[in-house]
mmCIF file of C-alpha atoms in Angstrom:
data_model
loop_
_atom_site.group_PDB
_atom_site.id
_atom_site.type_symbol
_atom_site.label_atom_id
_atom_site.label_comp_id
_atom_site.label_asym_id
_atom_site.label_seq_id
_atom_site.Cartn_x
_atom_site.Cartn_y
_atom_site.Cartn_z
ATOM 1 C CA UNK A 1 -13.273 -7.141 -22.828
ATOM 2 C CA UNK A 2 -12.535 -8.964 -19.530
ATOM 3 C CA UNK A 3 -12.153 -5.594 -18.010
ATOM 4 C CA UNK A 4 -15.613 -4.404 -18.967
ATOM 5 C CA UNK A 5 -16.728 -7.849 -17.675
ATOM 6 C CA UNK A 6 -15.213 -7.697 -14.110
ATOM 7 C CA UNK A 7 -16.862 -4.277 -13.867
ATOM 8 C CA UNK A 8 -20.131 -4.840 -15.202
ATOM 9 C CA UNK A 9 -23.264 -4.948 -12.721
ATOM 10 C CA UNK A 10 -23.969 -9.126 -13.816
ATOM 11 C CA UNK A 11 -20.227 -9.404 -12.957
ATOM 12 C CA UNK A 12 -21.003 -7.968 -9.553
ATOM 13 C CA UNK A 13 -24.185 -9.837 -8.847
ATOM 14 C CA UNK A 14 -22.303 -12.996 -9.360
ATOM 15 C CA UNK A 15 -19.684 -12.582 -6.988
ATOM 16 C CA UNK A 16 -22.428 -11.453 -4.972
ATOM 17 C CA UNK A 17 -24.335 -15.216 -5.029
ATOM 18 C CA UNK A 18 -20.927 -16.940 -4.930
ATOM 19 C CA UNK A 19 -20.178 -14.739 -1.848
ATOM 20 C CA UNK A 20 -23.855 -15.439 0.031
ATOM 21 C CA UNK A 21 -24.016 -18.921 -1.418
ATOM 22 C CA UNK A 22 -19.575 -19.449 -0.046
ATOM 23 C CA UNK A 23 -21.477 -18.250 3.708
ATOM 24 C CA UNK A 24 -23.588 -20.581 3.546
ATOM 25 C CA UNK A 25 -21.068 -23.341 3.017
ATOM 26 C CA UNK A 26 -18.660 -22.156 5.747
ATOM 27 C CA UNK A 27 -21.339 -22.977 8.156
ATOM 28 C CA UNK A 28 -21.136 -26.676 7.413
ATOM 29 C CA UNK A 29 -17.417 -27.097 6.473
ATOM 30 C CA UNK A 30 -14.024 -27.291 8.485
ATOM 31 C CA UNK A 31 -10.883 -25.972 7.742
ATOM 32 C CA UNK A 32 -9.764 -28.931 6.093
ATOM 33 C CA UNK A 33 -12.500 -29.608 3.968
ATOM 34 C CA UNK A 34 -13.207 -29.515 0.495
ATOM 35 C CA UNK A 35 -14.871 -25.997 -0.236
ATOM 36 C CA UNK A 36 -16.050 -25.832 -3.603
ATOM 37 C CA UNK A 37 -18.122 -22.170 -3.484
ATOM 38 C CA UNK A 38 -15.335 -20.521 -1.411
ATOM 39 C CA UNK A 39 -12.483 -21.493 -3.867
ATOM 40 C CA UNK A 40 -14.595 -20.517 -6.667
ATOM 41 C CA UNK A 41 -15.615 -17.002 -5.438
ATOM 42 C CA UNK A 42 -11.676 -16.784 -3.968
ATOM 43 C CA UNK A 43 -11.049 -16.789 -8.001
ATOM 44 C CA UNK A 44 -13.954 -14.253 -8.550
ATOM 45 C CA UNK A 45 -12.515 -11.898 -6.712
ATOM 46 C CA UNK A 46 -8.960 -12.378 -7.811
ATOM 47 C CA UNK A 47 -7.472 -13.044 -4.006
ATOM 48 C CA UNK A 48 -3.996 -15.582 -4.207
ATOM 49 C CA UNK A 49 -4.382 -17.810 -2.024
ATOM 50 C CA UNK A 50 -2.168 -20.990 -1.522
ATOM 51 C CA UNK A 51 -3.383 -24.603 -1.563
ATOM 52 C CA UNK A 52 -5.154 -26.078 1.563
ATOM 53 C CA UNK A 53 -5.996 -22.310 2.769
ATOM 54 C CA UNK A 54 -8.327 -21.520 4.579
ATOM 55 C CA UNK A 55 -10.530 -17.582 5.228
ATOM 56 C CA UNK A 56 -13.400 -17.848 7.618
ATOM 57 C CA UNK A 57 -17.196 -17.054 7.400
ATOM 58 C CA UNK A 58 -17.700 -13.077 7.163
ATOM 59 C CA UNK A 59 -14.583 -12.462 5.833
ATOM 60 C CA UNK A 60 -14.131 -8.667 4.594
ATOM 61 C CA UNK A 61 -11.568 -8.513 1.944
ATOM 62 C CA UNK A 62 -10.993 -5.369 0.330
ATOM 63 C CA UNK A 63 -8.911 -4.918 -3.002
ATOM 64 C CA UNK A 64 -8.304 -8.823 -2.827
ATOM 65 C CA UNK A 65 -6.366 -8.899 -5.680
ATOM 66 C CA UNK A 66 -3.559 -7.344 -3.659
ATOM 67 C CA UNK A 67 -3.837 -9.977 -1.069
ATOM 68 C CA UNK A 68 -1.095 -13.023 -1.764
ATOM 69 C CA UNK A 69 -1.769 -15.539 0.961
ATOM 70 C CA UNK A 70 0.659 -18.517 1.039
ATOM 71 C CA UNK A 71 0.205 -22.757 1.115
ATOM 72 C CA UNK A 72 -1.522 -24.373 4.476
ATOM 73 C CA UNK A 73 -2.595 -20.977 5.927
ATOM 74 C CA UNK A 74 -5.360 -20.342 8.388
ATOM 75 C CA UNK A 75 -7.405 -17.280 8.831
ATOM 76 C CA UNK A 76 -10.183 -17.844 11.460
ATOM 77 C CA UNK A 77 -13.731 -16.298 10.909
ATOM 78 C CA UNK A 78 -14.886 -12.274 10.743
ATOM 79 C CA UNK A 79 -11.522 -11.103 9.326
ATOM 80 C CA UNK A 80 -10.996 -7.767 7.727
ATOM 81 C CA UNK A 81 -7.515 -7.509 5.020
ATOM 82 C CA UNK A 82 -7.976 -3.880 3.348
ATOM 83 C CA UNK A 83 -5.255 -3.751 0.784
ATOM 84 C CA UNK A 84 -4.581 -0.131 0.328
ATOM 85 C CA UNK A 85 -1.331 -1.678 -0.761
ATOM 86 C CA UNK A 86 -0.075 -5.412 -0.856
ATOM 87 C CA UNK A 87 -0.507 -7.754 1.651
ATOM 88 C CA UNK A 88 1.638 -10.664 1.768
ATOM 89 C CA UNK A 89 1.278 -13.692 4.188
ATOM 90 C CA UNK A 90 3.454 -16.608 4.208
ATOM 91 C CA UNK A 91 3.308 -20.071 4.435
ATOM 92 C CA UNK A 92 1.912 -21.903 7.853
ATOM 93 C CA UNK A 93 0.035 -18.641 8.791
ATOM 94 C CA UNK A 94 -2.455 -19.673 11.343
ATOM 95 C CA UNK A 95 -5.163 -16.929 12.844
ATOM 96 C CA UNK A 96 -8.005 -16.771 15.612
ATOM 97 C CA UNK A 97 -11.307 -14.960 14.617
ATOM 98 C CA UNK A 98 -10.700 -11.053 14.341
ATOM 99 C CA UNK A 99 -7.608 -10.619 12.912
ATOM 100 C CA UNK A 100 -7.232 -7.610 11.056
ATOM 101 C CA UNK A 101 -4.592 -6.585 8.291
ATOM 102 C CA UNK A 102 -4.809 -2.833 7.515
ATOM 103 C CA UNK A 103 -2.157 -1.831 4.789
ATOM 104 C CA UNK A 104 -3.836 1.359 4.626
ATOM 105 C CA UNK A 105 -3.979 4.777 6.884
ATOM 106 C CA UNK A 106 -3.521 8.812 7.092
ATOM 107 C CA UNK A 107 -0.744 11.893 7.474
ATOM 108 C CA UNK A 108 -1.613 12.965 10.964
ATOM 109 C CA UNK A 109 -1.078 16.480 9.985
ATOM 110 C CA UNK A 110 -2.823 16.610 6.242
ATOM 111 C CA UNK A 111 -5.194 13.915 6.741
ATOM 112 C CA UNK A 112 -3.847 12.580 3.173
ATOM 113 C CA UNK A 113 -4.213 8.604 2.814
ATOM 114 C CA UNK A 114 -1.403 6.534 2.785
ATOM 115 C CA UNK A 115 -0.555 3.206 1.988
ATOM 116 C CA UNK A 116 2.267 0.819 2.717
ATOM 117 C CA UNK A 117 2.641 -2.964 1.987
ATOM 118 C CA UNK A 118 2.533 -5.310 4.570
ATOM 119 C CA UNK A 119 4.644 -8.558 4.588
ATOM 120 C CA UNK A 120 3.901 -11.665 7.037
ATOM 121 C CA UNK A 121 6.562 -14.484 7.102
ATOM 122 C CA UNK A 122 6.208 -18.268 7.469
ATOM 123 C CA UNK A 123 5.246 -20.249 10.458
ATOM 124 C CA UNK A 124 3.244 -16.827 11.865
ATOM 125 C CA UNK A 125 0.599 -17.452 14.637
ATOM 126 C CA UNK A 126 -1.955 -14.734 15.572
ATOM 127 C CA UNK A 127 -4.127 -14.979 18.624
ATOM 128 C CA UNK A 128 -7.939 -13.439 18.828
ATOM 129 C CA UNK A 129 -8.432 -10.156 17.553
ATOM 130 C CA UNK A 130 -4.751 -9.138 16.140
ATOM 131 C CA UNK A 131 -4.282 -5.537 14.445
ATOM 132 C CA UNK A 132 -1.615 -5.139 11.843
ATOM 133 C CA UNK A 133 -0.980 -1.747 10.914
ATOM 134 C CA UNK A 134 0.543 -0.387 7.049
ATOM 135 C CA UNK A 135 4.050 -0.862 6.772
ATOM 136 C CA UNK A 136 5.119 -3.587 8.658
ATOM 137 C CA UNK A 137 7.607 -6.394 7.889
ATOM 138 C CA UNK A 138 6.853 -9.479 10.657
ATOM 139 C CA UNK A 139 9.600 -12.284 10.696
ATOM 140 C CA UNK A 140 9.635 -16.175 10.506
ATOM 141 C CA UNK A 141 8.408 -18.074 13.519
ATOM 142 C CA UNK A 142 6.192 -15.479 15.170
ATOM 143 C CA UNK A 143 3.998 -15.272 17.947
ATOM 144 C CA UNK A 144 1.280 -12.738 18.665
ATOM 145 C CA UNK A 145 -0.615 -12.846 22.018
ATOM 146 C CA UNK A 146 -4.165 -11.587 21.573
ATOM 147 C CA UNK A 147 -5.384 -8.282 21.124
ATOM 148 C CA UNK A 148 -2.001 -7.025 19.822
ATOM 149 C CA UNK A 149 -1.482 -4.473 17.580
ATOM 150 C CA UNK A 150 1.355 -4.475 15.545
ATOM 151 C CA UNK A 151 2.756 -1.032 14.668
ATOM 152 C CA UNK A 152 6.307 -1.975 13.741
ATOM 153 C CA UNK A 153 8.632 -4.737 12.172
ATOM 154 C CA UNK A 154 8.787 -7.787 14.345
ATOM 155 C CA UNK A 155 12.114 -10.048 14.006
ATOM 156 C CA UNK A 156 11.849 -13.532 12.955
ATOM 157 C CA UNK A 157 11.439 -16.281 15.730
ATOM 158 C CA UNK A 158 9.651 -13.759 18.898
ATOM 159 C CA UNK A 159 6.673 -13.540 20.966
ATOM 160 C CA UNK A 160 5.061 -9.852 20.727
ATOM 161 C CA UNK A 161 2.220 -9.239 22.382
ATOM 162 C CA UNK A 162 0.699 -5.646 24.103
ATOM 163 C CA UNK A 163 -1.150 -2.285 22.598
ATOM 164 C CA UNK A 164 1.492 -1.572 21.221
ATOM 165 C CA UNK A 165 3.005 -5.020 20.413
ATOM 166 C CA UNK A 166 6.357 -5.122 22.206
ATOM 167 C CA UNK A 167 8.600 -8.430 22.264
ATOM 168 C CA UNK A 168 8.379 -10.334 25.245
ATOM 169 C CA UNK A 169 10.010 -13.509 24.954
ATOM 170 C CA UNK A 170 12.700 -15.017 21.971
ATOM 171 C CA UNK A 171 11.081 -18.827 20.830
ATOM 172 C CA UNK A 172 13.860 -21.378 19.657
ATOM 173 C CA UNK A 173 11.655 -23.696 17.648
ATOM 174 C CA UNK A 174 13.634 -27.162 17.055
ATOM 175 C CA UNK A 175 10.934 -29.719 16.645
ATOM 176 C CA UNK A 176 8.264 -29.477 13.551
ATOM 177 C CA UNK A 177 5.836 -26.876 13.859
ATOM 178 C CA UNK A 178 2.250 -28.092 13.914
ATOM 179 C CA UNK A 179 -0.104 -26.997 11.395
ATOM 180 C CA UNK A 180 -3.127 -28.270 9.661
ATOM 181 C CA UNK A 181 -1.255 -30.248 6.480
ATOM 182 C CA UNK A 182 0.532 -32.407 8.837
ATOM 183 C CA UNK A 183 -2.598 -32.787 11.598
ATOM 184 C CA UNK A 184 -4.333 -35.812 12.315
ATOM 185 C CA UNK A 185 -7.607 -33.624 12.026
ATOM 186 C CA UNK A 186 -6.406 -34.393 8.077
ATOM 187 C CA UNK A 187 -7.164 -37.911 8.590
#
C-alpha cells in the first residue's frame, strides 16, 4: 500500500506544494532557523538528513533516498546530488552555492551508465561551485578551493583544489573547528 501511495499522481502533487511552498520559506529563513516546510518535504522525499542540516533554495536532489547527509551540515543554495548510487556526507559538512555531487556517469567506449557511491567524511569544507565525480572516497578534515572537481580519493586532513583537484597543501587542525552548532550566529 505505501508503495502505491509514494507513486501515485496525489503523492506527487504533494511533494510538489511542499517543494514550491519549502522555496518559498528558504527565502525568509537562515541556516539556523527553524524550517518547518523544508523538514517536512526532506521526509517526503525520503532524503537522511542529520539534525540542524541545512540544503539551500533550488536544491536538485535526485533519488534522495540514497542521499545520507550527516548532523550540523551545510549545503549552500542551487545544489545538484544525483544519486545514481549512494551518497554519503559526514558530519560538519559545510558548502558554498553550486556544489555538485554526481555519483553517476558513462563507459567511455560503450556509452553504458555507471554508478559508484560516493563517501564525504567529517569536518569537509567545499568552496563555490565544487564537482564531485562517482566513485570517490574524500577524507576527514578537507579543504576544497573553488571550482574543483574532484575525480579521485582525497586523504583525510588536505587542501585540494584545481580542474582536476590535486593536493596542494597538508592542514594540521589542533584547535575546534568552527561550524554552525557551536556559532554565535546560534545565539
Amino acid at each position: 500500500m505505501l508503495y502505491f501511495l509514494q507513486h501515485s499522481k496525489l503523492f506527487k502533487i504533494v511533494i510538489a506544494i511542499f517543494y514550491i511552498i519549502s522555496e518559498f520559506e528558504m527565502l525568509i529563513q537562515f541556516p539556523n532557523d527553524f524550517i518547518i516546510f523544508r523538514k517536512i518535504y526532506f521526509y517526503l522525499i525520503r532524503i537522511k538528513i542529520g539534525k540542524k542540516s541545512y540544503i539551500g533554495k533550488n536544491a536538485i536532489l535526485y533519488r534522495a533516498h540514497q542521499i545520507s547527509i550527516g548532523n550540523y551540515a551545510s549545503i549552500g543554495e542551487n545544489c545538484m546530488l544525483h544519486a545514481h548510487a549512494n551518497i554519503k556526507i559526514g558530519d560538519n559538512f559545510l558548502a558554498a552555492p553550486g556544489l555538485t555531487i554526481n555519483s553517476g556517469g558513462h563507459n567511455l567506449e560503450t556509452l553504458q551508465p555507471i554508478s559508484k557511491e560516493i563517501i564525504i567524511g567529517n569536518n569537509v569544507w567545499c568552496g563555490l561551485n565544487v564537482v564531485i565525480l562517482s566513485g570517490v572516497t574524500i577524507g576527514n578534515n578537507v579543504v576544497i578551493g573553488a571550482g574543483a572537481v574532484v575525480t579521485k580519493n582525497v586523504a583525510s586532513n588536505v587542501l585540494v583544489a584545481g580542474n582536476p583537484a590535486k593536493v596542494l597543501k597538508n592542514i594540521n587542525r589542533t584547535e575546534e573547528i568552527w561550524t554552525w552548532h557551536n556559532s554565535k550566529c546560534n545565539d
